[in-house]
Amino acid sequence: MKYSILFFTLILSTILFISCSDLKEDVITSAPKLSVHESGIVNPSSPNFHGNLIKNADWDMKQCQQCHSASYTGGTAGASCYDCHTTPAGPEACNTCHGDFANPSSIAPPRALNGAILSSERGVGAHTKHLTTNQLGTAVSCNECHTLPNGFSDPAHIDLTPGAEIMFGSLTRLSTNVPGGFNYQPSIGNFIPNPSFDKTNGTCANVYCHGYFKNGNLSNVVSFTSQSLGSVCGTCHGNVATGNPLPVTFANGGTHPDNQNCDFCHFDVVSIDSTTTQIYTIIDKNKHINGKLNVFGNEETY
Ligand code: HEC
Ligand code: HEC
Ligand code: HEC
Ligand code: HEC
Ligand code: HEC
Ligand code: HEC
């Protein structure tokens, strides 16, 4: 026992001696590494964090590529962005700057460019309601509101006007009740939406999805940051104040029947809870706000 302790002590001191001399040699042969960046380059809470440097340079990453190489794999800097940005597109992956940094398939806000996650912030707004937590219809494609860039360096992606560009897609412009359509009435004509986005107020107007169709609420203006939908059926068609979704009827200058029993004619879309008064449930989200009029079990494509 005594001897084995002595033996191990001896081995240990030999190891220590060898490593100390290794260390000394290192100190002598290599000069301290020069850093081109101020301290904090990898600390997200530092003003010198590399994300902030990029943001402050109008999101230009070409300057970084000069040293870290065009492919971001190290270059003369000898430090690869892929050490941390591990997905195939590296730092140019969409979720580096938008959506969830930890989930490459989650590329829309929340998390806006300024870090905001609240829906009351313009860069966040109603994205989730249109993309994942939809209550009234199915998920809306990004292309209904933006032209999705074809990669980070697509010239259409980043410009010097702050904020995102809104470019409306085909569903928002859908013209219902066209000549030849099932319910077309020449005396009413058809409704051709001309969607617009008010950059100052953050509101949308004249979109098909929010009421720009025959007997709908043509003058409905919706806010991206403060709209409460889901409980209010009357916002896009019907009565905004009471929430009654009945579109404009004959009696009021429209062409819709004056009949509250939606489930009688739109039975594949909606059900009414008859024990309580007028509680409507969308029973098939694929058939509501889908660009088609669903009536008497038929889907009418305009
Ligand atoms: C002039 C050359 C040069 C430029 C330009 C440059 N870097 Fe670096 N970078 C380096 C060098 C050298 C290192 C390694 C030494 C150090 O940490 O400074 C480094 C390290 C880093 C690190 C730390 C890597 C790690 O694993 O710890 C990050 C992050 C980084 N750079 C990001 C950037 C970003 C983002 C840009 C563009 C805004 C950029 N760099 C521009 C030379 C450069
Ligand atoms: C040591 C790990 C590490 C390295 C190396 C690294 N990054 Fe990052 N980077 C991060 C982390 C972590 C975040 C997210 C921080 C946060 O939002 O909390 C980030 C965020 C970013 C952002 C988003 C900025 C924003 O505000 O949305 C960009 C752009 C970026 N990095 C580019 C680069 C580039 C270019 C390189 C290589 C030159 C690089 N990164 C190297 C860890 C790293
Ligand atoms: C390094 C950060 C960064 C990365 C990576 C990035 N973006 Fe962006 N993105 C921005 C900035 C900054 C804006 C605001 C553009 C402006 O002000 O014109 C923006 C705006 C957008 C918009 C709003 C519409 C527009 O053009 O203004 C969409 C949509 C978008 N990005 C999608 C993507 C997609 C898809 C990817 C991946 C292919 C991606 N982004 C990668 C920084 C980034
Ligand atoms: C219903 C319309 C709509 C849909 C669908 C939509 N967006 Fe947006 N998006 C907006 C509006 C409105 C803004 C805010 C514009 C502004 O800043 O004035 C915005 C802003 C953005 C921004 C910039 C956020 C910031 O930080 O400023 C990005 C990035 C973006 N959207 C990406 C996406 C992506 C990716 C999708 C699909 C996965 C998507 N959006 C779907 C309407 C939409
Ligand atoms: C975001 C706007 C919006 C809201 C809110 C809304 N709808 Fe609709 N609704 C539409 C659109 C768009 C159509 C299709 C109109 C067309 O193509 O002529 C539609 C059509 C309908 C139809 C006709 C059948 C069909 O789908 O073609 C019924 C019934 C209906 N909605 C019931 C409801 C009920 C019940 C609620 C509340 C739970 C509601 N709607 C809330 C936009 C809305
Ligand atoms: C008696 C059958 C009937 C009942 C009941 C009925 N609808 Fe309709 N609905 C129709 C017909 C027919 C159309 C096509 C009307 C047209 O284009 O002139 C229509 C169209 C619609 C549209 C598309 C806009 C339009 O008028 O073309 C919406 C939205 C709608 N109905 C909602 C409702 C809601 C909500 C209820 C219940 C409150 C309801 N409907 C009850 C027959 C009915």
XYZ file of C-alpha atoms and ligand atoms in Angstrom:
560
model
C 0.000 0.000 0.000
C 2.682 2.475 1.142
C 4.738 1.656 -1.931
C 1.854 2.037 -4.359
C 1.042 5.527 -2.977
C 4.672 6.508 -3.428
C 4.616 5.058 -6.953
C 1.547 7.052 -7.973
C 2.884 10.270 -6.466
C 6.013 9.793 -8.530
C 4.036 9.258 -11.758
C 1.846 12.293 -11.025
C 4.792 14.637 -10.439
C 6.415 13.364 -13.661
C 3.236 14.173 -15.606
C 3.008 17.616 -14.002
C 6.669 18.298 -14.788
C 6.231 17.336 -18.445
C 3.077 19.419 -18.914
C 4.690 22.447 -17.235
C 7.624 22.326 -19.602
C 5.190 21.964 -22.540
C 3.398 25.062 -21.359
C 6.617 27.043 -21.029
C 7.623 26.112 -24.553
C 4.213 27.260 -25.882
C 4.471 30.634 -24.198
C 7.865 31.188 -25.675
C 7.178 30.042 -29.268
C 3.738 31.528 -30.013
C 2.845 35.203 -29.757
C -0.500 36.096 -28.121
C -3.339 35.928 -30.686
C -4.290 39.376 -32.014
C -8.001 40.021 -32.076
C -9.413 42.205 -34.830
C -12.722 42.432 -32.990
C -13.439 44.244 -29.773
C -14.328 42.007 -26.883
C -17.919 40.794 -26.867
C -18.009 39.573 -30.491
C -19.732 36.345 -29.372
C -21.645 37.769 -26.416
C -25.259 38.498 -27.458
C -25.704 41.064 -24.687
C -22.644 43.093 -25.713
C -22.958 46.103 -28.021
C -19.984 44.572 -29.863
C -21.869 41.336 -30.529
C -21.370 40.344 -34.181
C -25.144 40.419 -34.831
C -25.155 44.097 -33.835
C -22.175 44.842 -36.098
C -24.109 43.387 -39.036
C -27.307 45.235 -38.114
C -25.409 48.523 -37.801
C -23.922 47.966 -41.259
C -27.393 47.740 -42.879
C -27.197 43.932 -42.807
C -24.246 43.794 -45.160
C -22.280 40.586 -44.576
C -19.835 41.120 -47.461
C -17.433 42.849 -45.085
C -17.388 39.713 -42.915
C -16.762 37.509 -45.951
C -13.548 39.435 -46.677
C -11.842 37.687 -43.761
C -14.159 34.786 -42.953
C -14.298 33.759 -46.683
C -17.148 33.980 -49.182
C -18.432 30.642 -47.940
C -18.180 31.759 -44.271
C -16.056 28.707 -43.499
C -13.081 30.472 -41.938
C -10.881 32.172 -44.528
C -7.911 34.168 -43.317
C -9.743 34.783 -40.043
C -9.523 31.067 -39.314
C -12.876 31.202 -37.515
C -15.835 29.563 -39.236
C -19.354 30.937 -38.895
C -20.546 27.324 -39.252
C -19.155 26.530 -35.800
C -22.385 28.016 -34.479
C -24.587 28.611 -37.528
C -24.790 24.904 -38.290
C -27.529 24.632 -40.938
C -26.556 24.331 -44.660
C -27.109 28.038 -45.375
C -25.008 29.004 -42.325
C -25.454 32.625 -41.256
C -27.598 33.265 -44.372
C -30.295 30.849 -43.135
C -33.612 32.673 -42.946
C -34.071 31.913 -39.254
C -30.767 33.618 -38.379
C -32.563 36.955 -38.605
C -36.294 36.104 -38.722
C -38.395 33.818 -36.569
C -36.903 31.190 -34.302
C -33.105 31.043 -34.175
C -33.363 27.486 -32.815
C -35.749 26.212 -35.505
C -34.756 26.515 -39.200
C -38.318 25.852 -40.367
C -39.719 28.762 -38.381
C -38.744 31.765 -40.493
C -41.523 34.305 -39.924
C -41.798 36.648 -36.984
C -42.217 36.514 -33.992
C -38.884 37.499 -33.413
C -38.771 40.537 -35.565
C -35.502 42.084 -36.715
C -35.461 44.342 -33.672
C -35.928 41.341 -31.382
C -39.616 42.083 -30.733
C -41.894 39.147 -29.945
C -45.140 40.929 -28.989
C -47.975 40.984 -31.545
C -48.490 44.672 -30.778
C -45.161 45.348 -32.543
C -45.314 45.974 -36.287
C -42.613 43.451 -37.189
C -44.522 40.714 -35.335
C -48.213 41.644 -35.687
C -50.639 38.973 -36.850
C -48.079 36.596 -38.410
C -48.915 33.771 -36.023
C -52.661 34.193 -36.572
C -52.181 33.890 -40.343
C -49.609 31.116 -40.280
C -50.064 28.758 -37.347
C -52.917 29.513 -34.954
C -55.544 30.104 -37.676
C -59.070 29.813 -36.327
C -61.146 30.677 -39.396
C -59.295 29.242 -42.354
C -56.115 27.451 -43.340
C -52.570 28.851 -43.241
C -51.960 31.824 -45.513
C -48.902 31.635 -47.745
C -46.130 34.232 -47.214
C -46.586 35.133 -50.871
C -50.055 36.554 -50.201
C -48.336 39.443 -48.401
C -44.659 39.410 -49.489
C -42.535 38.451 -52.412
C -40.397 35.840 -50.662
C -36.726 36.412 -51.493
C -34.995 33.645 -53.351
C -32.116 33.459 -50.838
C -30.492 36.100 -48.639
C -28.726 37.982 -51.445
C -31.767 38.248 -53.730
C -31.733 41.927 -54.811
C -35.439 42.131 -53.942
C -34.721 41.234 -50.308
C -33.034 44.034 -48.392
C -33.292 47.677 -49.366
C -32.642 50.862 -47.494
C -36.289 51.679 -46.792
C -36.744 50.402 -43.262
C -39.254 47.624 -42.709
C -40.751 44.873 -44.776
C -42.332 45.369 -48.186
C -45.918 44.241 -48.592
C -46.761 42.730 -51.993
C -50.202 41.203 -52.237
C -50.788 37.793 -53.822
C -53.552 36.152 -55.818
C -55.977 35.226 -52.998
C -56.086 38.790 -51.718
C -56.918 39.990 -55.259
C -59.466 37.316 -56.005
C -62.442 38.672 -57.865
C -65.619 36.841 -56.986
C -68.931 36.853 -58.776
C -67.419 37.129 -62.263
C -69.471 37.011 -65.476
C -70.442 33.390 -66.086
C -70.193 32.584 -62.367
C -73.030 30.713 -60.699
C -74.394 33.746 -58.881
C -73.335 36.480 -61.244
C -75.822 39.295 -61.501
C -75.003 41.936 -64.125
C -76.898 44.568 -62.159
C -74.473 44.119 -59.243
C -71.347 43.634 -61.324
C -68.228 42.032 -59.969
C -65.843 43.175 -57.282
C -62.205 43.499 -58.188
C -60.173 43.997 -55.034
C -57.312 46.431 -55.188
C -55.520 45.545 -51.940
C -53.458 48.201 -50.204
C -51.240 48.430 -47.132
C -51.013 51.666 -45.178
C -47.404 51.802 -44.007
C -48.085 54.590 -41.499
C -50.953 52.923 -39.698
C -50.093 49.305 -40.412
C -53.520 48.557 -41.861
C -54.832 46.576 -44.837
C -57.785 47.576 -46.994
C -59.644 46.183 -50.018
C -58.481 42.597 -49.559
C -60.701 39.726 -50.636
C -59.941 37.736 -47.449
C -61.188 40.531 -45.204
C -64.451 41.306 -46.945
C -63.899 42.751 -50.403
C -66.445 40.527 -52.172
C -70.116 40.668 -53.143
C -72.301 41.388 -50.095
C -69.139 41.600 -47.955
C -67.868 44.510 -45.865
C -66.189 46.379 -48.686
C -64.817 49.186 -46.537
C -63.336 46.947 -43.824
C -59.880 48.164 -42.747
C -57.840 45.748 -40.622
C -54.899 46.485 -38.374
C -51.946 44.080 -38.448
C -51.189 44.720 -34.802
C -54.492 45.027 -32.992
C -57.165 43.033 -34.765
C -59.119 40.545 -32.678
C -60.597 37.896 -34.953
C -62.089 34.516 -34.198
C -64.839 35.541 -31.844
C -66.087 38.283 -34.115
C -67.841 36.808 -37.157
C -69.190 40.121 -38.356
C -65.911 41.838 -39.228
C -65.535 40.719 -42.862
C -69.176 40.085 -43.708
C -72.150 41.020 -41.606
C -72.450 43.395 -38.700
C -69.225 44.491 -37.032
C -70.984 45.788 -33.919
C -73.106 42.717 -33.139
C -70.869 40.066 -34.703
C -73.739 38.694 -36.803
C -72.096 37.317 -40.005
C -75.137 37.560 -42.308
C -73.898 39.280 -45.516
C -75.785 42.212 -47.063
C -79.307 40.966 -47.778
C -81.920 41.962 -50.369
C -83.604 44.182 -47.809
C -80.352 46.131 -47.475
C -79.519 46.442 -51.151
C -77.530 43.215 -51.511
C -78.424 39.782 -52.869
C -77.970 37.428 -49.896
C -81.094 35.658 -48.527
C -82.312 37.101 -45.237
C -82.019 33.830 -43.349
C -79.966 33.349 -40.220
C -79.719 29.568 -40.470
C -76.334 29.494 -42.175
C -76.019 25.758 -41.573
C -79.084 25.147 -43.729
C -77.347 26.311 -46.904
C -73.652 26.381 -45.892
C -73.840 23.068 -43.992
C -70.355 21.915 -44.967
C -68.776 25.122 -43.669
C -70.540 26.196 -40.532
C -72.664 24.846 -37.693
C -74.928 26.736 -35.311
C -75.168 25.756 -31.683
C -78.965 25.793 -31.496
C -79.289 25.520 -27.726
C -77.661 28.914 -27.342
C -78.452 31.829 -29.612
C -76.364 32.307 -32.718
C -73.034 30.774 -31.812
C -71.331 29.852 -35.072
C -68.554 27.325 -35.509
C -66.518 26.901 -38.689
C -66.576 23.125 -39.060
C -64.228 22.896 -42.062
C -61.458 25.463 -42.201
C -60.513 24.257 -45.704
C -63.818 25.607 -46.987
C -63.822 29.051 -45.411
C -61.809 31.946 -46.881
C -60.643 29.483 -49.530
C -61.400 31.600 -52.576
C -64.603 29.716 -53.266
C -68.235 30.191 -52.364
C -69.428 27.074 -50.554
C -73.177 26.833 -50.739
C -75.619 23.897 -50.839
C -72.662 21.495 -50.608
C -71.063 22.822 -53.810
C -67.838 24.725 -54.146
C -68.099 27.446 -56.674
C -64.896 28.569 -58.306
C -65.395 31.980 -59.714
C -10.235 42.081 -40.940
C -10.650 40.699 -40.889
C -12.000 40.412 -40.259
C -13.214 40.962 -40.595
C -13.527 42.038 -41.630
C -14.196 40.300 -39.770
N -13.588 39.388 -38.963
Fe -14.509 38.226 -37.574
N -12.711 37.483 -36.982
C -11.506 37.779 -37.571
C -10.461 37.060 -36.870
C -8.970 37.125 -37.195
C -11.082 36.299 -35.854
C -10.440 35.362 -34.831
C -9.788 36.178 -33.734
C -10.760 37.018 -32.996
O -11.577 36.477 -32.278
O -10.719 38.236 -33.206
C -12.495 36.608 -35.951
C -13.447 36.078 -35.117
C -14.815 36.278 -35.241
C -15.824 35.662 -34.423
C -15.576 34.746 -33.246
C -15.448 33.342 -33.712
C -15.333 32.355 -32.576
O -15.528 31.160 -32.867
O -15.064 32.772 -31.440
C -17.031 36.069 -34.898
C -18.378 35.682 -34.360
C -16.762 36.959 -35.993
N -15.420 37.060 -36.177
C -17.745 37.570 -36.733
C -17.507 38.511 -37.701
C -18.541 39.232 -38.406
C -20.031 39.031 -38.209
C -17.934 40.074 -39.268
C -18.583 41.102 -40.173
C -19.351 42.121 -39.511
C -16.510 39.883 -39.110
N -16.291 38.933 -38.168
C -15.539 40.570 -39.836
C -11.303 38.612 -38.638
C -12.250 39.419 -39.221
C -19.617 31.406 -31.257
C -20.819 31.160 -32.011
C -21.067 32.018 -33.238
C -20.216 32.246 -34.304
C -18.819 31.725 -34.527
C -20.960 33.076 -35.229
N -22.205 33.332 -34.734
Fe -23.603 34.554 -35.569
N -24.816 34.283 -33.946
C -24.572 33.429 -32.892
C -25.712 33.442 -31.996
C -25.849 32.611 -30.725
C -26.640 34.346 -32.536
C -28.033 34.715 -31.994
C -27.937 35.597 -30.823
C -29.266 35.943 -30.266
O -30.107 36.417 -31.020
O -29.463 35.700 -29.100
C -26.043 34.852 -33.762
C -26.658 35.784 -34.586
C -26.185 36.148 -35.821
C -26.894 37.003 -36.741
C -28.288 37.612 -36.489
C -28.216 39.032 -36.051
C -29.566 39.575 -35.651
O -29.557 40.558 -34.925
O -30.602 39.021 -36.013
C -26.137 37.099 -37.865
C -26.510 37.861 -39.127
C -24.930 36.339 -37.637
N -24.991 35.760 -36.395
C -23.905 36.203 -38.550
C -22.697 35.538 -38.312
C -21.581 35.500 -39.213
C -21.541 36.170 -40.569
C -20.616 34.760 -38.610
C -19.231 34.441 -39.107
C -18.463 35.582 -39.607
C -21.123 34.321 -37.325
N -22.408 34.814 -37.189
C -20.436 33.538 -36.428
C -23.436 32.690 -32.707
C -22.317 32.699 -33.525
C -28.717 38.652 -42.113
C -30.121 38.870 -41.844
C -31.161 38.294 -42.748
C -31.254 37.011 -43.237
C -30.268 35.871 -43.051
C -32.494 36.946 -43.977
N -33.134 38.156 -43.931
Fe -35.016 38.563 -44.634
N -34.819 40.500 -44.074
C -33.719 41.038 -43.456
C -33.912 42.470 -43.350
C -32.918 43.450 -42.745
C -35.188 42.762 -43.907
C -35.863 44.140 -44.055
C -35.687 44.531 -45.492
C -35.910 45.998 -45.795
O -35.764 46.831 -44.908
O -36.182 46.252 -46.962
C -35.734 41.500 -44.332
C -36.997 41.352 -44.891
C -37.559 40.145 -45.234
C -38.929 39.952 -45.687
C -39.985 41.025 -45.803
C -40.192 41.430 -47.228
C -39.129 42.372 -47.754
O -38.443 41.992 -48.712
O -38.960 43.456 -47.184
C -39.097 38.650 -45.955
C -40.354 37.977 -46.458
C -37.819 38.003 -45.680
N -36.913 38.934 -45.236
C -37.586 36.667 -45.861
C -36.326 36.076 -45.731
C -36.037 34.732 -46.170
C -37.035 33.800 -46.847
C -34.726 34.490 -45.846
C -33.912 33.248 -46.131
C -33.755 32.934 -47.548
C -34.209 35.691 -45.199
N -35.207 36.638 -45.181
C -32.928 35.819 -44.665
C -32.624 40.350 -42.971
C -32.346 39.012 -43.208
C -51.296 38.454 -43.856
C -50.140 39.042 -44.416
C -48.790 38.433 -44.082
C -48.378 37.131 -44.229
C -49.186 35.929 -44.674
C -46.967 37.119 -43.879
N -46.550 38.376 -43.537
Fe -44.705 38.944 -43.044
N -45.339 40.855 -42.672
C -46.631 41.299 -42.866
C -46.739 42.664 -42.425
C -47.997 43.522 -42.484
C -45.458 43.035 -41.941
C -45.054 44.385 -41.340
C -44.777 45.389 -42.404
C -44.250 46.680 -41.844
O -43.208 46.670 -41.194
O -44.882 47.707 -42.063
C -44.604 41.873 -42.128
C -43.259 41.813 -41.818
C -42.426 40.730 -42.078
C -41.001 40.695 -41.866
C -40.147 41.818 -41.318
C -40.266 41.780 -39.824
C -39.459 42.837 -39.128
O -38.650 42.435 -38.322
O -39.637 44.027 -39.391
C -40.557 39.471 -42.225
C -39.140 38.963 -42.174
C -41.697 38.715 -42.677
N -42.832 39.507 -42.569
C -41.627 37.426 -43.128
C -42.735 36.635 -43.424
C -42.664 35.242 -43.784
C -41.375 34.453 -43.911
C -43.945 34.828 -43.988
C -44.453 33.419 -44.312
C -43.908 32.319 -43.493
C -44.801 35.972 -43.776
N -44.037 37.043 -43.427
C -46.179 35.977 -43.926
C -47.662 40.564 -43.383
C -47.636 39.200 -43.635
C -61.242 37.392 -41.969
C -62.528 37.686 -42.565
C -63.675 36.746 -42.210
C -64.179 36.495 -40.968
C -63.732 37.100 -39.643
C -65.251 35.560 -41.142
N -65.392 35.263 -42.471
Fe -66.824 34.048 -43.277
N -66.079 34.411 -45.149
C -64.975 35.186 -45.429
C -64.684 35.081 -46.842
C -63.513 35.738 -47.558
C -65.682 34.257 -47.412
C -65.823 33.832 -48.890
C -66.723 34.794 -49.620
C -66.765 34.561 -51.122
O -65.845 33.943 -51.672
O -67.720 35.045 -51.758
C -66.530 33.844 -46.302
C -67.636 33.012 -46.445
C -68.431 32.567 -45.397
C -69.590 31.699 -45.546
C -70.145 31.182 -46.847
C -69.620 29.838 -47.156
C -68.238 29.873 -47.759
O -67.279 29.627 -47.020
O -68.095 30.170 -48.948
C -70.065 31.465 -44.284
C -71.242 30.607 -43.927
C -69.234 32.203 -43.363
N -68.240 32.867 -44.077
C -69.417 32.189 -42.004
C -68.578 32.847 -41.095
C -68.679 32.717 -39.658
C -69.684 31.848 -38.946
C -67.699 33.498 -39.108
C -67.303 33.614 -37.647
C -66.919 32.349 -37.008
C -67.005 34.124 -40.224
N -67.551 33.685 -41.409
C -65.969 35.027 -40.100
C -64.233 35.923 -44.525
C -64.440 35.955 -43.155
C -81.240 29.995 -47.683
C -79.852 29.658 -47.941
C -78.784 30.496 -47.230
C -78.695 30.746 -45.892
C -79.590 30.305 -44.773
C -77.444 31.499 -45.728
N -76.851 31.683 -46.927
Fe -75.096 32.580 -47.278
N -75.293 32.321 -49.255
C -76.402 31.735 -49.872
C -76.345 31.976 -51.311
C -77.353 31.500 -52.348
C -75.173 32.742 -51.537
C -74.728 33.362 -52.841
C -75.404 34.724 -52.846
C -75.060 35.615 -54.010
O -73.975 35.496 -54.534
O -75.879 36.468 -54.323
C -74.559 32.913 -50.236
C -73.364 33.592 -50.047
C -72.773 33.801 -48.806
C -71.529 34.484 -48.602
C -70.597 35.032 -49.682
C -71.016 36.444 -49.999
C -72.205 36.511 -50.863
O -73.247 36.955 -50.376
O -72.123 36.082 -52.031
C -71.321 34.539 -47.249
C -70.160 35.207 -46.540
C -72.437 33.890 -46.634
N -73.296 33.453 -47.598
C -72.575 33.767 -45.282
C -73.747 33.315 -44.669
C -73.947 33.336 -43.246
C -72.909 33.794 -42.233
C -75.167 32.847 -42.999
C -75.876 32.707 -41.672
C -75.900 33.909 -40.863
C -75.740 32.504 -44.306
N -74.849 32.822 -45.289
C -76.975 31.958 -44.505
C -77.377 31.038 -49.240
C -77.641 31.081 -47.878
